[in-house]
Each structure stands twice: as C-alpha cells, then as structure tokens.
Amino acid sequence: MGEELKLFRTWSSRYALRVVHALKIKDLEYETIFEDIKNKSTSLLEYNPIHKKVPVLVHNGKPICESLVILEYIDEIWKQSPLLPQDPYEKAMARFWAKFGDDKVMPSIWSVFISQRKDQEEAIAQAAGNLKFLEEQLTGKKFFGGETIGYLDIAFGWVANLISILEEIADLKLVDAEIFPLLSAWMNNFSDHPVINECWPPRDKMVEKFKAMREPYVEKVA
Amino acid sequence: MLDEVILLDAYFSMFGMRVRIALAEKGVEYEYREQNLLNKGQYLLEMNPIHKKIPVLIHNGKPICESLIIVEYIDEVWKNNPLLPSDPYQRAQARFWADFIDKKVNDAGKRIWYMKGEQQQAAKEEFIEALQLLETELGDKPYFGGDKFGFVDLALIPFYCWFHAYETFGNFSTEEHCPKLIEWAERCEKIESVSKSLACPIKVYEFVLILKKKYGVK
C-alpha cells in the first residue's frame, strides 16, 4: 500500500531533526518540505494552525504536530526498530527524561549561551547540575536506549549536535570529557552512528546562525 | 501479588487531580499521602529528586513523576476502561491537546493571579484564547474523547476548580467567553471519579489568597 509521508521542517530545527532521525531509523521514505520561518507556507499554517511551527508530519493527509508526539506516533504505526521500550515503567522513564531535556536542560544550556560574567557562572552551575542527571542515566549503557539508539537518544539529539556549536561560539566547555565521560562518549557514539551522521545540518551554517542569535545578548567589548 | 500503589499529592494541585481521576477511573486501590509543599518530606525528595514536586506515583516501590506521564503509565498497566484512544492518530491528537493544556492553560492561569496590570491583562487574554481553542476542538462532542470521558478531558478538568479563583482575581467570566466549555465541565463533574477528585473551588480561592500573601502579590 502506498503510504504518503511528508515532513515539514526547517534546515536547522532540532525538533524537526528528531523526526528526521526517527524516520531514518525506521527506514521510511518521505517527502521533505523545507519551511522559511519568516515566510511560512499556507500548507504549514493549515496543518499546524495552533502553534504554526515545524515539525509537522503528514501521514496520508493527516497532520501530527509536536516532535515527541510525532515520535510516539511513528513508533506505534511502524513496528520495526522500536524506539520506545516495551515495559511501561521503562517507557515512563524515557518520557520523563525527554521532558526533562526540553523543560530544564535546554533552557539552562541556552542561559549559559546568552549570559555573561556572573550570570553566566551561575548558569553554568545550573546547566552542569542538569547534565549530571543525564550522565547518571548513561551508567552501564552505550545509548540511553541501551545497546541501540532509541526514543531518548533521539530526544537528546540536540545535545550531541548543538552543544559543541554553542561551546565554540561562546568559547567555553560545558561537556568536559573528564567531568562527563559517559555523556561525552554518548555524544560521539550518537553523532558517528551512520543513521544520525548523514542527517546533521551543515555545521558552518549552524555556527553562523547561532552566532547571529547570540549577538543581541553580548555586550560589545570596546 | 498485590500491587502497592502510593500517591504523593497535594489537595489543590490540578496535576495531582489528574492522577486521582485516572486511578479512580481504573478502580485502582491506593494510599493517598498529602504532602506539605512548604516543608517537603524526605520521602518525596527521595522519590522525585529531580523536580521535588508532586504528584509522584509509586508503584511497587518504583516512582513515576509528571502527571501526564503518570496517567499514560496507569493507562498502560491497568488495561480496563482505557483513557487514551486505541487508534494511533487519535492518540497523537490526544497527546497534542494535553500538551497544549500544559503549555497554554496552566501558565496563563497562574499569571492571572500572580501578576497585575498589563501582565495580568495579557495573561487573561491568553487564557481565554486557549480555552476558546479547546472549545473549538471539543465541537459538538460530549467529551474531548468523543462519547466517553478520556485523556484530554482528564488533563483539562482539574483546572475547572481553579476557574473561580482565576475569575475572581482576574475579574472576568469564563462562561461568558466559553459557554460550551463550561457545559462540558459541568458534564464532567457528574462523573464520580471527577467529582471526588476535584478540590472545592472556594477552598482553592482561599488557598490562592494564602499563596498571594506568601509571594507578596497584592
């Protein structure tokens, strides 16, 4: 049966990248529609009238929005290479940590990126505390999903991709391999995985984009 | 083997109410432990070291945190009377709207009693807009779940007992803006699991008065 799959994304959205990774792991064919955030297409606005954001997955004409909701949908429809654990408790844990990543870790990393001096020192301490929880979750595991990449690895994909870019721009080290050996190893294992590797957005474009985003927050040094 | 189910919760918490409703819908016997959020107990801090918040469901010694995650867990472990739809697309829609409620209703609602002036006005507008979007989503259905009370209904209904507080502090009427949603809420209140899980709106209002004093909000 012909399945029609479309993904509305931008070239850099870390949320859309989750869906890209999931579709790749499941080995699914789909059409990509790249959106310009400053000039959103009519289709996007029709498919996601509430949030008007990417990603949106459209399956046989029906839209699904919110990246983590999309991941669960993909996992329920296509049973090969399961993303979420089967056990209800393990599933709850995966969902919990993914939410923690979005609600706490990401904003704390962003705070480090846009703050300076004393504010930045405090932000770094906060971010490090959050990253420590992630480090602990990797005890005895290669990936958050265990032996293979799963839902939580994909949810944390931005950690593997974006943090080093922010570190380069802000000229600091957040995920030090000595302090976070497991997380550092995970970042390499995840990034180097063939399924993930092919999908990264171009690094130089990312550096340029995030440098521009940081501009308004950085005091000019005379 | 008998299941041991403990719920760490606080009477006024909408998030705790979600879990109470879910457990009641499933007919699960559990031990309810009211927590003092101003003086958090050691057990709560052990069971939720990350957020130190309620609700926490502890099932045979294993803690699950975050209300919607707990409700999905309950739905997966106790298979009677399903809360989420069985169709994956409908499930995705249910999850989407529950997430919307968390992002839009909760935050705006809090700012209504916490803020003043322009910020409060903005919060009121956002709150009403969110409810109107939900009302549109409900349409002519008796419940968000269709004919039966379900996941989205459960996610939203606890906020209903906070409406009186929001309306009083914000000086507006939800019924004026979303009459169909109020009808839906009154319909839900007739369900036993809901009526026994929701806090009394007057008590909620009095609780918010205490909170306002504590945070120095006039």
JSON list of N, CA and C in Angstrom, two decimals, chain B residues 112-154:
[
{"chain": "B", "resi": 112, "resn": "ILE", "atom": "N", "xyz": [-2.53, 34.92, 35.91]},
{"chain": "B", "resi": 112, "resn": "ILE", "atom": "CA", "xyz": [-3.71, 35.74, 36.20]},
{"chain": "B", "resi": 112, "resn": "ILE", "atom": "C", "xyz": [-3.73, 36.13, 37.68]},
{"chain": "B", "resi": 113, "resn": "TRP", "atom": "N", "xyz": [-3.41, 35.18, 38.56]},
{"chain": "B", "resi": 113, "resn": "TRP", "atom": "CA", "xyz": [-3.45, 35.54, 39.98]},
{"chain": "B", "resi": 113, "resn": "TRP", "atom": "C", "xyz": [-2.12, 36.07, 40.48]},
{"chain": "B", "resi": 114, "resn": "TYR", "atom": "N", "xyz": [-1.05, 35.78, 39.74]},
{"chain": "B", "resi": 114, "resn": "TYR", "atom": "CA", "xyz": [0.29, 36.14, 40.19]},
{"chain": "B", "resi": 114, "resn": "TYR", "atom": "C", "xyz": [0.69, 37.54, 39.74]},
{"chain": "B", "resi": 115, "resn": "MET", "atom": "N", "xyz": [0.12, 37.99, 38.63]},
{"chain": "B", "resi": 115, "resn": "MET", "atom": "CA", "xyz": [0.53, 39.27, 38.04]},
{"chain": "B", "resi": 115, "resn": "MET", "atom": "C", "xyz": [-0.54, 40.34, 38.25]},
{"chain": "B", "resi": 116, "resn": "LYS", "atom": "N", "xyz": [-0.13, 41.59, 37.91]},
{"chain": "B", "resi": 116, "resn": "LYS", "atom": "CA", "xyz": [-1.09, 42.69, 37.95]},
{"chain": "B", "resi": 116, "resn": "LYS", "atom": "C", "xyz": [-0.99, 43.50, 36.68]},
{"chain": "B", "resi": 117, "resn": "GLY", "atom": "N", "xyz": [-1.91, 44.42, 36.54]},
{"chain": "B", "resi": 117, "resn": "GLY", "atom": "CA", "xyz": [-1.82, 45.41, 35.45]},
{"chain": "B", "resi": 117, "resn": "GLY", "atom": "C", "xyz": [-1.80, 44.77, 34.08]},
{"chain": "B", "resi": 118, "resn": "GLU", "atom": "N", "xyz": [-0.87, 45.28, 33.24]},
{"chain": "B", "resi": 118, "resn": "GLU", "atom": "CA", "xyz": [-0.80, 44.83, 31.84]},
{"chain": "B", "resi": 118, "resn": "GLU", "atom": "C", "xyz": [-0.48, 43.36, 31.73]},
{"chain": "B", "resi": 119, "resn": "GLN", "atom": "N", "xyz": [0.39, 42.88, 32.61]},
{"chain": "B", "resi": 119, "resn": "GLN", "atom": "CA", "xyz": [0.79, 41.47, 32.55]},
{"chain": "B", "resi": 119, "resn": "GLN", "atom": "C", "xyz": [-0.39, 40.56, 32.88]},
{"chain": "B", "resi": 120, "resn": "GLN", "atom": "N", "xyz": [-1.20, 41.01, 33.83]},
{"chain": "B", "resi": 120, "resn": "GLN", "atom": "CA", "xyz": [-2.37, 40.23, 34.18]},
{"chain": "B", "resi": 120, "resn": "GLN", "atom": "C", "xyz": [-3.37, 40.23, 33.02]},
{"chain": "B", "resi": 121, "resn": "GLN", "atom": "N", "xyz": [-3.53, 41.38, 32.42]},
{"chain": "B", "resi": 121, "resn": "GLN", "atom": "CA", "xyz": [-4.45, 41.51, 31.29]},
{"chain": "B", "resi": 121, "resn": "GLN", "atom": "C", "xyz": [-4.02, 40.59, 30.15]},
{"chain": "B", "resi": 122, "resn": "ALA", "atom": "N", "xyz": [-2.71, 40.57, 29.87]},
{"chain": "B", "resi": 122, "resn": "ALA", "atom": "CA", "xyz": [-2.18, 39.70, 28.82]},
{"chain": "B", "resi": 122, "resn": "ALA", "atom": "C", "xyz": [-2.44, 38.23, 29.16]},
{"chain": "B", "resi": 123, "resn": "ALA", "atom": "N", "xyz": [-2.26, 37.90, 30.44]},
{"chain": "B", "resi": 123, "resn": "ALA", "atom": "CA", "xyz": [-2.48, 36.52, 30.88]},
{"chain": "B", "resi": 123, "resn": "ALA", "atom": "C", "xyz": [-3.94, 36.11, 30.69]},
{"chain": "B", "resi": 124, "resn": "LYS", "atom": "N", "xyz": [-4.85, 37.03, 31.03]},
{"chain": "B", "resi": 124, "resn": "LYS", "atom": "CA", "xyz": [-6.28, 36.77, 30.87]},
{"chain": "B", "resi": 124, "resn": "LYS", "atom": "C", "xyz": [-6.62, 36.48, 29.41]},
{"chain": "B", "resi": 125, "resn": "GLU", "atom": "N", "xyz": [-6.07, 37.32, 28.53]},
{"chain": "B", "resi": 125, "resn": "GLU", "atom": "CA", "xyz": [-6.36, 37.17, 27.10]},
{"chain": "B", "resi": 125, "resn": "GLU", "atom": "C", "xyz": [-5.84, 35.83, 26.58]},
{"chain": "B", "resi": 126, "resn": "GLU", "atom": "N", "xyz": [-4.61, 35.48, 27.02]},
{"chain": "B", "resi": 126, "resn": "GLU", "atom": "CA", "xyz": [-4.03, 34.21, 26.59]},
{"chain": "B", "resi": 126, "resn": "GLU", "atom": "C", "xyz": [-4.85, 33.04, 27.11]},
{"chain": "B", "resi": 127, "resn": "PHE", "atom": "N", "xyz": [-5.27, 33.14, 28.35]},
{"chain": "B", "resi": 127, "resn": "PHE", "atom": "CA", "xyz": [-6.05, 32.08, 28.99]},
{"chain": "B", "resi": 127, "resn": "PHE", "atom": "C", "xyz": [-7.35, 31.87, 28.23]},
{"chain": "B", "resi": 128, "resn": "ILE", "atom": "N", "xyz": [-8.07, 32.96, 27.98]},
{"chain": "B", "resi": 128, "resn": "ILE", "atom": "CA", "xyz": [-9.35, 32.86, 27.28]},
{"chain": "B", "resi": 128, "resn": "ILE", "atom": "C", "xyz": [-9.15, 32.32, 25.87]},
{"chain": "B", "resi": 129, "resn": "GLU", "atom": "N", "xyz": [-8.11, 32.79, 25.21]},
{"chain": "B", "resi": 129, "resn": "GLU", "atom": "CA", "xyz": [-7.84, 32.31, 23.85]},
{"chain": "B", "resi": 129, "resn": "GLU", "atom": "C", "xyz": [-7.59, 30.80, 23.85]},
{"chain": "B", "resi": 130, "resn": "ALA", "atom": "N", "xyz": [-6.82, 30.35, 24.83]},
{"chain": "B", "resi": 130, "resn": "ALA", "atom": "CA", "xyz": [-6.53, 28.91, 24.92]},
{"chain": "B", "resi": 130, "resn": "ALA", "atom": "C", "xyz": [-7.81, 28.12, 25.14]},
{"chain": "B", "resi": 131, "resn": "LEU", "atom": "N", "xyz": [-8.66, 28.60, 26.03]},
{"chain": "B", "resi": 131, "resn": "LEU", "atom": "CA", "xyz": [-9.92, 27.90, 26.29]},
{"chain": "B", "resi": 131, "resn": "LEU", "atom": "C", "xyz": [-10.82, 27.89, 25.07]},
{"chain": "B", "resi": 132, "resn": "GLN", "atom": "N", "xyz": [-10.81, 29.00, 24.32]},
{"chain": "B", "resi": 132, "resn": "GLN", "atom": "CA", "xyz": [-11.64, 29.06, 23.12]},
{"chain": "B", "resi": 132, "resn": "GLN", "atom": "C", "xyz": [-11.16, 28.09, 22.06]},
{"chain": "B", "resi": 133, "resn": "LEU", "atom": "N", "xyz": [-9.85, 27.93, 21.95]},
{"chain": "B", "resi": 133, "resn": "LEU", "atom": "CA", "xyz": [-9.30, 26.94, 21.01]},
{"chain": "B", "resi": 133, "resn": "LEU", "atom": "C", "xyz": [-9.73, 25.54, 21.43]},
{"chain": "B", "resi": 134, "resn": "LEU", "atom": "N", "xyz": [-9.70, 25.29, 22.74]},
{"chain": "B", "resi": 134, "resn": "LEU", "atom": "CA", "xyz": [-10.12, 23.99, 23.25]},
{"chain": "B", "resi": 134, "resn": "LEU", "atom": "C", "xyz": [-11.62, 23.79, 22.99]},
{"chain": "B", "resi": 135, "resn": "GLU", "atom": "N", "xyz": [-12.39, 24.84, 23.17]},
{"chain": "B", "resi": 135, "resn": "GLU", "atom": "CA", "xyz": [-13.82, 24.75, 22.94]},
{"chain": "B", "resi": 135, "resn": "GLU", "atom": "C", "xyz": [-14.11, 24.40, 21.49]},
{"chain": "B", "resi": 136, "resn": "THR", "atom": "N", "xyz": [-13.35, 24.99, 20.58]},
{"chain": "B", "resi": 136, "resn": "THR", "atom": "CA", "xyz": [-13.49, 24.67, 19.14]},
{"chain": "B", "resi": 136, "resn": "THR", "atom": "C", "xyz": [-13.15, 23.21, 18.89]},
{"chain": "B", "resi": 137, "resn": "GLU", "atom": "N", "xyz": [-12.09, 22.74, 19.54]},
{"chain": "B", "resi": 137, "resn": "GLU", "atom": "CA", "xyz": [-11.67, 21.35, 19.38]},
{"chain": "B", "resi": 137, "resn": "GLU", "atom": "C", "xyz": [-12.76, 20.40, 19.90]},
{"chain": "B", "resi": 138, "resn": "LEU", "atom": "N", "xyz": [-13.38, 20.78, 20.99]},
{"chain": "B", "resi": 138, "resn": "LEU", "atom": "CA", "xyz": [-14.46, 19.96, 21.56]},
{"chain": "B", "resi": 138, "resn": "LEU", "atom": "C", "xyz": [-15.61, 19.86, 20.58]},
{"chain": "B", "resi": 139, "resn": "GLY", "atom": "N", "xyz": [-15.98, 20.97, 19.96]},
{"chain": "B", "resi": 139, "resn": "GLY", "atom": "CA", "xyz": [-17.07, 20.99, 18.98]},
{"chain": "B", "resi": 139, "resn": "GLY", "atom": "C", "xyz": [-18.38, 20.54, 19.61]},
{"chain": "B", "resi": 140, "resn": "ASP", "atom": "N", "xyz": [-19.05, 19.60, 18.91]},
{"chain": "B", "resi": 140, "resn": "ASP", "atom": "CA", "xyz": [-20.35, 19.12, 19.39]},
{"chain": "B", "resi": 140, "resn": "ASP", "atom": "C", "xyz": [-20.25, 17.86, 20.22]},
{"chain": "B", "resi": 141, "resn": "LYS", "atom": "N", "xyz": [-19.03, 17.40, 20.43]},
{"chain": "B", "resi": 141, "resn": "LYS", "atom": "CA", "xyz": [-18.85, 16.14, 21.17]},
{"chain": "B", "resi": 141, "resn": "LYS", "atom": "C", "xyz": [-19.17, 16.36, 22.63]},
{"chain": "B", "resi": 142, "resn": "PRO", "atom": "N", "xyz": [-19.70, 15.34, 23.31]},
{"chain": "B", "resi": 142, "resn": "PRO", "atom": "CA", "xyz": [-19.92, 15.50, 24.75]},
{"chain": "B", "resi": 142, "resn": "PRO", "atom": "C", "xyz": [-18.60, 15.60, 25.53]},
{"chain": "B", "resi": 143, "resn": "TYR", "atom": "N", "xyz": [-17.59, 14.86, 25.07]},
{"chain": "B", "resi": 143, "resn": "TYR", "atom": "CA", "xyz": [-16.28, 14.92, 25.71]},
{"chain": "B", "resi": 143, "resn": "TYR", "atom": "C", "xyz": [-15.22, 15.06, 24.62]},
{"chain": "B", "resi": 144, "resn": "PHE", "atom": "N", "xyz": [-14.02, 15.50, 25.03]},
{"chain": "B", "resi": 144, "resn": "PHE", "atom": "CA", "xyz": [-12.91, 15.55, 24.07]},
{"chain": "B", "resi": 144, "resn": "PHE", "atom": "C", "xyz": [-12.63, 14.16, 23.53]},
{"chain": "B", "resi": 145, "resn": "GLY", "atom": "N", "xyz": [-12.86, 13.15, 24.38]},
{"chain": "B", "resi": 145, "resn": "GLY", "atom": "CA", "xyz": [-12.64, 11.77, 23.97]},
{"chain": "B", "resi": 145, "resn": "GLY", "atom": "C", "xyz": [-13.75, 11.23, 23.09]},
{"chain": "B", "resi": 146, "resn": "GLY", "atom": "N", "xyz": [-14.77, 12.02, 22.78]},
{"chain": "B", "resi": 146, "resn": "GLY", "atom": "CA", "xyz": [-15.91, 11.56, 21.98]},
{"chain": "B", "resi": 146, "resn": "GLY", "atom": "C", "xyz": [-17.10, 11.30, 22.89]},
{"chain": "B", "resi": 147, "resn": "ASP", "atom": "N", "xyz": [-17.58, 10.06, 22.84]},
{"chain": "B", "resi": 147, "resn": "ASP", "atom": "CA", "xyz": [-18.72, 9.72, 23.69]},
{"chain": "B", "resi": 147, "resn": "ASP", "atom": "C", "xyz": [-18.32, 9.45, 25.12]},
{"chain": "B", "resi": 148, "resn": "LYS", "atom": "N", "xyz": [-17.04, 9.22, 25.29]},
{"chain": "B", "resi": 148, "resn": "LYS", "atom": "CA", "xyz": [-16.56, 8.82, 26.61]},
{"chain": "B", "resi": 148, "resn": "LYS", "atom": "C", "xyz": [-15.52, 9.80, 27.14]},
{"chain": "B", "resi": 149, "resn": "PHE", "atom": "N", "xyz": [-15.51, 10.01, 28.44]},
{"chain": "B", "resi": 149, "resn": "PHE", "atom": "CA", "xyz": [-14.50, 10.81, 29.13]},
{"chain": "B", "resi": 149, "resn": "PHE", "atom": "C", "xyz": [-13.14, 10.18, 28.88]},
{"chain": "B", "resi": 150, "resn": "GLY", "atom": "N", "xyz": [-12.15, 10.98, 28.46]},
{"chain": "B", "resi": 150, "resn": "GLY", "atom": "CA", "xyz": [-10.84, 10.41, 28.14]},
{"chain": "B", "resi": 150, "resn": "GLY", "atom": "C", "xyz": [-9.69, 11.28, 28.57]},
{"chain": "B", "resi": 151, "resn": "PHE", "atom": "N", "xyz": [-8.56, 11.05, 27.96]},
{"chain": "B", "resi": 151, "resn": "PHE", "atom": "CA", "xyz": [-7.28, 11.64, 28.34]},
{"chain": "B", "resi": 151, "resn": "PHE", "atom": "C", "xyz": [-7.28, 13.16, 28.34]},
{"chain": "B", "resi": 152, "resn": "VAL", "atom": "N", "xyz": [-7.82, 13.76, 27.31]},
{"chain": "B", "resi": 152, "resn": "VAL", "atom": "CA", "xyz": [-7.80, 15.24, 27.23]},
{"chain": "B", "resi": 152, "resn": "VAL", "atom": "C", "xyz": [-8.78, 15.82, 28.24]},
{"chain": "B", "resi": 153, "resn": "ASP", "atom": "N", "xyz": [-9.93, 15.18, 28.40]},
{"chain": "B", "resi": 153, "resn": "ASP", "atom": "CA", "xyz": [-10.90, 15.63, 29.40]},
{"chain": "B", "resi": 153, "resn": "ASP", "atom": "C", "xyz": [-10.23, 15.63, 30.78]},
{"chain": "B", "resi": 154, "resn": "LEU", "atom": "N", "xyz": [-9.53, 14.53, 31.06]},
{"chain": "B", "resi": 154, "resn": "LEU", "atom": "CA", "xyz": [-8.85, 14.36, 32.34]},
{"chain": "B", "resi": 154, "resn": "LEU", "atom": "C", "xyz": [-7.75, 15.41, 32.52]}
]
